[in-house]
XYZ file of C-alpha atoms in Angstrom:
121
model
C -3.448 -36.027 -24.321
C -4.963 -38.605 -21.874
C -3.419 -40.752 -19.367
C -4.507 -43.516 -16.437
C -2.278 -44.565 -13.613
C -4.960 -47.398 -12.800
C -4.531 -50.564 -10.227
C -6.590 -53.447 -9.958
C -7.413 -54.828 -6.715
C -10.438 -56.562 -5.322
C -9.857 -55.530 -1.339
C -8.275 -52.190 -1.867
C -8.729 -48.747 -3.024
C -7.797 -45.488 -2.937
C -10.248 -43.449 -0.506
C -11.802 -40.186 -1.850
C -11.761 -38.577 1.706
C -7.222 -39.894 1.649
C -6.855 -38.709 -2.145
C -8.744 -35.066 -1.257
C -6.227 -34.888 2.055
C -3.245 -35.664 0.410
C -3.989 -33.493 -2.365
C -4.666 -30.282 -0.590
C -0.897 -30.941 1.585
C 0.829 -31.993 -1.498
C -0.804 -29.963 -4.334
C -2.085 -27.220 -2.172
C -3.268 -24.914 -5.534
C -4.792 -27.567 -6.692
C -8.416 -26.631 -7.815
C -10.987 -28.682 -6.274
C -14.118 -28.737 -8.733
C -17.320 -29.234 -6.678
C -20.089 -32.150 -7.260
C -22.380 -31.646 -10.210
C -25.585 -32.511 -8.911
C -27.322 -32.244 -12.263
C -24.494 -34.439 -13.955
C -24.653 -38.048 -12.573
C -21.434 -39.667 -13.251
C -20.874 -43.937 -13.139
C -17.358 -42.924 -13.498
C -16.082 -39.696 -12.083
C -15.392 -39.284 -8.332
C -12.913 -36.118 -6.695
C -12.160 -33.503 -9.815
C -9.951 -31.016 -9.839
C -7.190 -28.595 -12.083
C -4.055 -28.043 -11.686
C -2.380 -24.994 -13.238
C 1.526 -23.935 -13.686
C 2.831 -21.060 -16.111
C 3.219 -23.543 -18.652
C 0.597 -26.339 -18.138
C -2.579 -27.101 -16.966
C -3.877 -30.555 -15.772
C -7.081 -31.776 -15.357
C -7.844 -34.975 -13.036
C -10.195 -36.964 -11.635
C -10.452 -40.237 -10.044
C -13.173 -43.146 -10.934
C -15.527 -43.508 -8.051
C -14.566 -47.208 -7.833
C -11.017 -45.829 -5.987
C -8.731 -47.416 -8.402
C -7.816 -45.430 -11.540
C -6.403 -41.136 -12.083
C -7.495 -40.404 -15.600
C -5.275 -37.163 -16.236
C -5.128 -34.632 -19.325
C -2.932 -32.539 -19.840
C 1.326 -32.064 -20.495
C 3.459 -35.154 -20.214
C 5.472 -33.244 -17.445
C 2.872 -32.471 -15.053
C 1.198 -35.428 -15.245
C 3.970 -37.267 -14.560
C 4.156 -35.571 -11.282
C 0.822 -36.844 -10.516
C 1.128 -40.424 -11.382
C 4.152 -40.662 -9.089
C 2.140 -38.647 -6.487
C -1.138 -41.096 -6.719
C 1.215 -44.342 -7.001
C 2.641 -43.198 -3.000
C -1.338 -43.705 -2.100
C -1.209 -47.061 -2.776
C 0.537 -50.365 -1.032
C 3.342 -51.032 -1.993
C 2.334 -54.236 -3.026
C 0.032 -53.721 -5.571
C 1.251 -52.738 -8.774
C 0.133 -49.590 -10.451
C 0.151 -48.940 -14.001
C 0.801 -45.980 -16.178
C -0.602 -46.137 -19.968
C -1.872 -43.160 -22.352
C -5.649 -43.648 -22.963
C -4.664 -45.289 -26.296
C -2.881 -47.659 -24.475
C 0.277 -47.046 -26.723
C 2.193 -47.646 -24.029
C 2.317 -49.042 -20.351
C 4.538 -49.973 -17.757
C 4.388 -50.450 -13.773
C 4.710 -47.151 -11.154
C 7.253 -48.002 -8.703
C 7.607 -46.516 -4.788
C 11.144 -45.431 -6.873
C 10.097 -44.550 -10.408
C 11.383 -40.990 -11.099
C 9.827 -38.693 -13.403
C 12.628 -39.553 -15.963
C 11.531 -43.266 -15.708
C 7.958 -42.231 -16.674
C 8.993 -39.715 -19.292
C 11.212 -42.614 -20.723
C 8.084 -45.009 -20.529
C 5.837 -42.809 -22.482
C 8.441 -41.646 -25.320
């Protein structure tokens, strides 16, 4: 399944150069996927995999510096969502949603994974 953990914000956005740092300290076997020169993208921005035992995530960020579209488990990405929402101020809020948009509901600085779990059940 798809998800977004999106923002919207005239002034601000998430840096690809911030989200590639904090990536490699906090998801250090995270799988970077290089450019595709021969596959021009209006969308996609940093891409990478992330693999446990039990799950594998894919992510990637829109070049605009505002939205994580994830696929994958509803555990992992969870993770993520809460990871990506610590990028951004505090005051702006951040949305979770399935690509369906079957449900939605604001990323806090204190949402747990429970909270988001909760959310998308």
């Amino acid at each position: 399944m798809s998800y977004l953990v999106v923002f919207d914000s005239k002034t601000w956005r998430v840096d690809a150069d911030v989200l590639r740092a904090s990536l490699r300290e906090e998801w250090p076997a995270a799988e970077m996927q290089p450019p595709t020169p021969h596959i021009v993208s209006e969308v996609r921005d940093v891409h990478w995999f992330y693999r446990t035992e039990d799950a594998v995530v894919e992510a990637y960020t829109a070049k605009d510096g505002t939205c994580l579209f994830l696929k994958g488990g509803l555990d992992l990405v969870v993770k993520f969502a809460i990871w990506y929402r610590k990028l951004v101020p505090a005051d702006i809020d951040v949305i979770f949603c399935d690509d369906g948009y079957n449900f939605d509901g604001v990323v806090t600085l204190d949402s747990t994974e429970e909270d988001l779990l909760e959310l998308a059940s």
